[in-house]
PDB file of C-alpha atoms in Angstrom:
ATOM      1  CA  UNK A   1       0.000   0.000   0.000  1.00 63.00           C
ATOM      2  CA  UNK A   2       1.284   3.724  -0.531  1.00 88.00           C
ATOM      3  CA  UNK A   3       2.615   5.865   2.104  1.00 96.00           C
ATOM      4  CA  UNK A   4       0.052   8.242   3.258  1.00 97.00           C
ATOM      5  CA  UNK A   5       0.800  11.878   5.078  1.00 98.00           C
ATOM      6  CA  UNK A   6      -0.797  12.754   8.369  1.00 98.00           C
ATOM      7  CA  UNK A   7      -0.753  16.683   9.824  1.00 98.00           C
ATOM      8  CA  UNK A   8      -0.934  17.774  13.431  1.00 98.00           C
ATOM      9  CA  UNK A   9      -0.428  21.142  15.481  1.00 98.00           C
ATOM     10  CA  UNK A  10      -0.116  20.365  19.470  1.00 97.00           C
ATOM     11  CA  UNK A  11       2.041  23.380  20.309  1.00 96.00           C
ATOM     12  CA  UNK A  12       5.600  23.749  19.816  1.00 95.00           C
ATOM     13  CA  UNK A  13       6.388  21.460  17.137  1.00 97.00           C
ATOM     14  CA  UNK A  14       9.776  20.410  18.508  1.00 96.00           C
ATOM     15  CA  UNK A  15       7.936  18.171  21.098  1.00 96.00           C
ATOM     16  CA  UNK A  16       5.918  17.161  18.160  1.00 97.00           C
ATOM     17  CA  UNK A  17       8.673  15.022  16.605  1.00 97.00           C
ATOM     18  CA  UNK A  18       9.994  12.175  18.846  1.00 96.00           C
ATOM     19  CA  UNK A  19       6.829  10.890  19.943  1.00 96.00           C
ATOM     20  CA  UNK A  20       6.017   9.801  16.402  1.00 97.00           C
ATOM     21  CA  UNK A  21       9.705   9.371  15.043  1.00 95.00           C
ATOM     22  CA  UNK A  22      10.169   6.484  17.069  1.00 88.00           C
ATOM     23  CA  UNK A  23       6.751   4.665  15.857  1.00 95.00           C
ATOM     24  CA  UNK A  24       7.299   1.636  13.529  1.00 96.00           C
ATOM     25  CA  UNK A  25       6.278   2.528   9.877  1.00 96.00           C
ATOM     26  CA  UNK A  26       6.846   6.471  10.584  1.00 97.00           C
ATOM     27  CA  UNK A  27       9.258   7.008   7.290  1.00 97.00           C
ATOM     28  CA  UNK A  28       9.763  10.415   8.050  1.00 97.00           C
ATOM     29  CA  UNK A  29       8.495  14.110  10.483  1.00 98.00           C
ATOM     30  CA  UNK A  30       9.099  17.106   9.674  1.00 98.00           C
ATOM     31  CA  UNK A  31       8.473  20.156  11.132  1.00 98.00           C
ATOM     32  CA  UNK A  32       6.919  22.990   9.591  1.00 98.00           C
ATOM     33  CA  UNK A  33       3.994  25.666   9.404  1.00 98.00           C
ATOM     34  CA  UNK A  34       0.384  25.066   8.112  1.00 98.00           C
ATOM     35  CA  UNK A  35      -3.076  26.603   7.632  1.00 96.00           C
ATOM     36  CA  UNK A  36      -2.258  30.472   7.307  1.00 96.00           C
ATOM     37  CA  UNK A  37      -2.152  32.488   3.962  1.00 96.00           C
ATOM     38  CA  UNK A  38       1.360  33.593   4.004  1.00 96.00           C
ATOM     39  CA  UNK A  39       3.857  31.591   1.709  1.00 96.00           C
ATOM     40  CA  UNK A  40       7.184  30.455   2.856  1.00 97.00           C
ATOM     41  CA  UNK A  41       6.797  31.961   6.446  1.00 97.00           C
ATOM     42  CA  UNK A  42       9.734  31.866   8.776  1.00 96.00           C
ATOM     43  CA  UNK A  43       9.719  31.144  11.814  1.00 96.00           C
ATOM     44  CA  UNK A  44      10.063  34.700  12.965  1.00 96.00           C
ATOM     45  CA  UNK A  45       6.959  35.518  10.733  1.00 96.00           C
ATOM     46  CA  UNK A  46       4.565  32.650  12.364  1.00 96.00           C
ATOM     47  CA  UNK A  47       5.669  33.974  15.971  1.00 92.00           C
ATOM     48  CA  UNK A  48       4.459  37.183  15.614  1.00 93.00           C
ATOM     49  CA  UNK A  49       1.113  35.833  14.826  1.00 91.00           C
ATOM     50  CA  UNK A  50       0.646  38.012  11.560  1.00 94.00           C
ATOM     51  CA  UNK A  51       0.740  34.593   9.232  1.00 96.00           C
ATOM     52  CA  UNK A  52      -2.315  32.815  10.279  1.00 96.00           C
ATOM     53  CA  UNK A  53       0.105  29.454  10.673  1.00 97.00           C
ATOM     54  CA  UNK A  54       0.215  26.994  13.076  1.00 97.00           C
ATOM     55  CA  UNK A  55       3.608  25.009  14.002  1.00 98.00           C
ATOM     56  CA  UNK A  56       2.873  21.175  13.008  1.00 98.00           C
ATOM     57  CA  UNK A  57       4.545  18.588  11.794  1.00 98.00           C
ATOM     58  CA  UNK A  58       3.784  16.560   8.860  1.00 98.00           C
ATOM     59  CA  UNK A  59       4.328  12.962   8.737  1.00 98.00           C
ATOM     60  CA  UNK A  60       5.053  10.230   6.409  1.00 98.00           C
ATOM     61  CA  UNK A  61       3.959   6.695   7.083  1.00 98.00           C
ATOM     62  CA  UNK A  62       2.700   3.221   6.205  1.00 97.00           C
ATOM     63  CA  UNK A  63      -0.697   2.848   7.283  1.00 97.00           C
ATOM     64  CA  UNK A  64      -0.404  -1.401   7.075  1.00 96.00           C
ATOM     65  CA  UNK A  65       2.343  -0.681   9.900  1.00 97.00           C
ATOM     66  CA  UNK A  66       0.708   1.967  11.627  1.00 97.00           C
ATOM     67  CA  UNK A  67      -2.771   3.262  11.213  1.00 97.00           C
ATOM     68  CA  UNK A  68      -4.062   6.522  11.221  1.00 98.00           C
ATOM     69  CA  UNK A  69      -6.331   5.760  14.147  1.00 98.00           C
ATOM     70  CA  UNK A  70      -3.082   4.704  15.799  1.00 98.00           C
ATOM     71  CA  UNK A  71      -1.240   8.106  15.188  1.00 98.00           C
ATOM     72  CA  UNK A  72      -4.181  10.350  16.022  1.00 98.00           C
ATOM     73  CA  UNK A  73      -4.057   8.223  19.560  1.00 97.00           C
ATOM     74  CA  UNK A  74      -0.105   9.078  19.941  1.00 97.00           C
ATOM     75  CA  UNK A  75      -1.385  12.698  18.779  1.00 98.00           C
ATOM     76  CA  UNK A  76      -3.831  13.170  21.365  1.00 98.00           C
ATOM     77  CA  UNK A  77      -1.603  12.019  24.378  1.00 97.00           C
ATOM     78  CA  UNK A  78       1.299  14.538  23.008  1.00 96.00           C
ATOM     79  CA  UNK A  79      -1.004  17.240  23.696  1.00 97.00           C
ATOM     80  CA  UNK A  80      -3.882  19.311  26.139  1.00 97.00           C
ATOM     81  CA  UNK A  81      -6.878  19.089  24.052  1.00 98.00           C
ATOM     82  CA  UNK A  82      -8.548  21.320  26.067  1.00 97.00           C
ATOM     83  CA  UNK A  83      -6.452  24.075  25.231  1.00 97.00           C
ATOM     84  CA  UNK A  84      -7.374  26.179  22.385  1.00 95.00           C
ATOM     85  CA  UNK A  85      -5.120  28.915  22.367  1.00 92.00           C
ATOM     86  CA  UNK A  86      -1.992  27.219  22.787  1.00 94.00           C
ATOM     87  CA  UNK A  87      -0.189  24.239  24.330  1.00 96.00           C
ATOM     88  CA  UNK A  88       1.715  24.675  27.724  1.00 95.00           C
ATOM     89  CA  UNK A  89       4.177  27.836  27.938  1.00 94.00           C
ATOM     90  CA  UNK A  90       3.258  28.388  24.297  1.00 94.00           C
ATOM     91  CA  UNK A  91       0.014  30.590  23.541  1.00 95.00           C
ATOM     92  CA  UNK A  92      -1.542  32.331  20.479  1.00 93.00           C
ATOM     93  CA  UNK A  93      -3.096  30.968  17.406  1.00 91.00           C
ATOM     94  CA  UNK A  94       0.683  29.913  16.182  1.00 95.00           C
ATOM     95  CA  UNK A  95       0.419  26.780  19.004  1.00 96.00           C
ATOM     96  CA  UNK A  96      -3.003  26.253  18.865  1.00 96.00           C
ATOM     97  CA  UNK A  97      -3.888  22.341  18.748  1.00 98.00           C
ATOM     98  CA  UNK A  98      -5.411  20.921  15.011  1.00 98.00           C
ATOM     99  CA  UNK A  99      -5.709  17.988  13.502  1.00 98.00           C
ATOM    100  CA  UNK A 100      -5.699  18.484   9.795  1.00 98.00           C
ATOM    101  CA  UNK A 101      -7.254  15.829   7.960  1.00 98.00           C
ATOM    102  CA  UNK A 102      -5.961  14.526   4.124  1.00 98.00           C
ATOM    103  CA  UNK A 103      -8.949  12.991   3.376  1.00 98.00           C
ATOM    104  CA  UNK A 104     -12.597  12.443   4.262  1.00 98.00           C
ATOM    105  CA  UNK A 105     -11.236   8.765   5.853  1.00 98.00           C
ATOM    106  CA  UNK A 106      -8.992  11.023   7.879  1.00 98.00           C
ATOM    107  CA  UNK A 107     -11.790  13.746   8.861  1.00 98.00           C
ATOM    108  CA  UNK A 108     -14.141  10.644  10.201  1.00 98.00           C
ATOM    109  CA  UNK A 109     -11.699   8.846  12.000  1.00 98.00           C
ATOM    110  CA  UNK A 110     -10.533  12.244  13.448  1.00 98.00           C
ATOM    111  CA  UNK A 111     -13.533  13.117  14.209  1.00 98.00           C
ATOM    112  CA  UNK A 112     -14.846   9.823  16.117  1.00 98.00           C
ATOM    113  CA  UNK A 113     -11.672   9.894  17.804  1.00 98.00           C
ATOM    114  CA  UNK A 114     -12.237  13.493  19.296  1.00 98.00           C
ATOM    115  CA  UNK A 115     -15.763  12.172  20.323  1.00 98.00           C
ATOM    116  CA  UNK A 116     -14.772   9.364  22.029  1.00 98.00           C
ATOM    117  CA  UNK A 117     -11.916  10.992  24.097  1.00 98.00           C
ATOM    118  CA  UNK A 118     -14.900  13.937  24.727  1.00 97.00           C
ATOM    119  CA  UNK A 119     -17.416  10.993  25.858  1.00 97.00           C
ATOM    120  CA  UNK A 120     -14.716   9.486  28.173  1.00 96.00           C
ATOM    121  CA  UNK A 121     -14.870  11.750  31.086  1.00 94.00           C
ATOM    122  CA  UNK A 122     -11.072  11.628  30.972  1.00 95.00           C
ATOM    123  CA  UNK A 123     -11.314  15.554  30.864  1.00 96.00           C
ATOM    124  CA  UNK A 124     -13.544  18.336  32.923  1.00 94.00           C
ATOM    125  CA  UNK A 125     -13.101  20.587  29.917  1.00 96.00           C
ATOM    126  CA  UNK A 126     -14.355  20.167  26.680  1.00 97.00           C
ATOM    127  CA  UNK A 127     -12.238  19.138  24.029  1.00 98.00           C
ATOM    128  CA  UNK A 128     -11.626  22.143  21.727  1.00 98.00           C
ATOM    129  CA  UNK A 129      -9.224  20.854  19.255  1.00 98.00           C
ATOM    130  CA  UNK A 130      -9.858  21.751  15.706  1.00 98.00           C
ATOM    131  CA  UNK A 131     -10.469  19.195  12.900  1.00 98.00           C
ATOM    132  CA  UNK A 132      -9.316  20.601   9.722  1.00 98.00           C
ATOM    133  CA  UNK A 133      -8.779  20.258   5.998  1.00 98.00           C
ATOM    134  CA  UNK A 134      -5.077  20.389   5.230  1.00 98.00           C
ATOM    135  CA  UNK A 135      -3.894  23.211   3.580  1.00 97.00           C
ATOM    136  CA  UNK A 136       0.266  23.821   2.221  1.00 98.00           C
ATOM    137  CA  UNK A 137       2.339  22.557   4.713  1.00 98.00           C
ATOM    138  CA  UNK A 138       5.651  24.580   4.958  1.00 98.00           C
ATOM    139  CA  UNK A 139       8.740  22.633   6.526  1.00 98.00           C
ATOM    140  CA  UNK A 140      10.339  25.230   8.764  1.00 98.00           C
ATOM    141  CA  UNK A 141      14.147  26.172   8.814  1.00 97.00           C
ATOM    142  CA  UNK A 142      16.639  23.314   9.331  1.00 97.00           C
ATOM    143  CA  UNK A 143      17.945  24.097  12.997  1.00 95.00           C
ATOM    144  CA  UNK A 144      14.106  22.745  13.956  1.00 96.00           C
ATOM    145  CA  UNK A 145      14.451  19.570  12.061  1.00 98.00           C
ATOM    146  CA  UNK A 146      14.513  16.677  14.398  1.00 97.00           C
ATOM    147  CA  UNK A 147      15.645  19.176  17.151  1.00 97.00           C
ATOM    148  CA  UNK A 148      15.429  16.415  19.812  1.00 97.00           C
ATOM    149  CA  UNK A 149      18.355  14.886  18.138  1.00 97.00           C
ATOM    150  CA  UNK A 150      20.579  18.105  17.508  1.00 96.00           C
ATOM    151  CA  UNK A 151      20.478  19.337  20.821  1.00 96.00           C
ATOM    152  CA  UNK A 152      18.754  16.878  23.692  1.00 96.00           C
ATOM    153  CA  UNK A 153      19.705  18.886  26.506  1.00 97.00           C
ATOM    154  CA  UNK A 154      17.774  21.552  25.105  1.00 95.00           C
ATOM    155  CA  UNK A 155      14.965  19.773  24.101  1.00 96.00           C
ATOM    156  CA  UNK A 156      14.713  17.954  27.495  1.00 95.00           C
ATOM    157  CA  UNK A 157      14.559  21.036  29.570  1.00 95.00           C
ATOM    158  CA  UNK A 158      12.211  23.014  27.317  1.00 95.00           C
ATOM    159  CA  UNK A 159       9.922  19.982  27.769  1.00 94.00           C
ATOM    160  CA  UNK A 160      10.160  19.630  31.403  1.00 92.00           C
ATOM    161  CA  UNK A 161       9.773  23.684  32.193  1.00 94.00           C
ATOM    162  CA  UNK A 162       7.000  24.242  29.416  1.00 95.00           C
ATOM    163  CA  UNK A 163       4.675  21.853  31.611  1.00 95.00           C
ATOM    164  CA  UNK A 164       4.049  19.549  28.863  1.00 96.00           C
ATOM    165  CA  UNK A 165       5.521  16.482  30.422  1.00 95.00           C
ATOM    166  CA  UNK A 166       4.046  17.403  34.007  1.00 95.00           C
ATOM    167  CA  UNK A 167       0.672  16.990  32.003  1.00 96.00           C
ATOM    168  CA  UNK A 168       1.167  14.355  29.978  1.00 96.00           C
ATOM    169  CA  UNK A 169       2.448  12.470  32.525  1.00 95.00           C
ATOM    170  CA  UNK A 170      -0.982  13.480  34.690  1.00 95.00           C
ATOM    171  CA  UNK A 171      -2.910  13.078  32.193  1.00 95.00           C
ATOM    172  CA  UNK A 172      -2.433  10.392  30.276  1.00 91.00           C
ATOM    173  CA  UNK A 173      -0.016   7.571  31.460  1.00 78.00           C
TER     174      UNK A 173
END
């Protein structure tokens, strides 16, 4: 079967990356900007909120090895779906948490998915994350690649002090 492409936005998207990188039949994530109207953004540009982008990453996989229901399961425990305006430390519409779906199969599996974890009690809040159609994705600048890898120190105390771990690890293990 052909490799299919799966989008998400949970917040800063170098804590986006390992969870899924390390996933059998994950050929590749990359990080980048999606669902605003400028073209080629920078990183700069989708900071200062002006772009209309999101930070996401975009992934490449084998959906005999791993599903899509499977990845938007690994999505939802990366992230507080609660939160609409951000994730953690990070706020504005440049965080905010989407799932943006490739095709209708991806919309309704999204979609039950969100349901379901809605229907669970699992959360007080409702569950605010968006469901929407992909748009250009943008891979951002090549010091954000795989960032977990090029500088772990880093990544492992911007994780720990931006809350999302204290959350996760709350919430969902």
């Amino acid at each position: 079967m052909a490799k299919e492409i799966a989008t998400f936005a949970g917040g800063c998207f170098w804590c986006m990356v390992k969870p899924f990188d390390s996933q059998p039949g994950i050929e590749s994530v990359i990080s980048g900007y999606t669902g605003g109207h400028k073209e080629n953004p920078t990183y700069k540009e989708v900071c200062s909120g002006t772009t209309g982008h999101t930070e996401a990453v975009q992934i490449t996989f084998d959906p005999e090895v791993f599903p899509y229901e499977k990845l938007v399961e690994v999505y939802w425990q990366q992230t507080d779906p609660t939160d609409a305006m951000g994730q953690f430390v990070d706020r504005g519409d440049s965080y905010r948490p989407v799932i943006f779906y490739h095709s209708q199969e991806q919309k309704k599996i999204a979609e039950a998915s969100k349901a379901a974890l809605q229907a669970s009690g699992r959360f007080k809040k409702d569950i605010v994350t968006k469901i929407e159609p992909a748009s250009t994705f943008y891979p951002a600048e090549e010091y954000h690649q795989d960032f977990y890898k090029k500088d772990p120190e880093h990544y492992k105390r911007y994780r720990g002090l931006s809350g999302r771990d204290t959350f996760i690890n709350s919430n969902w293990k």
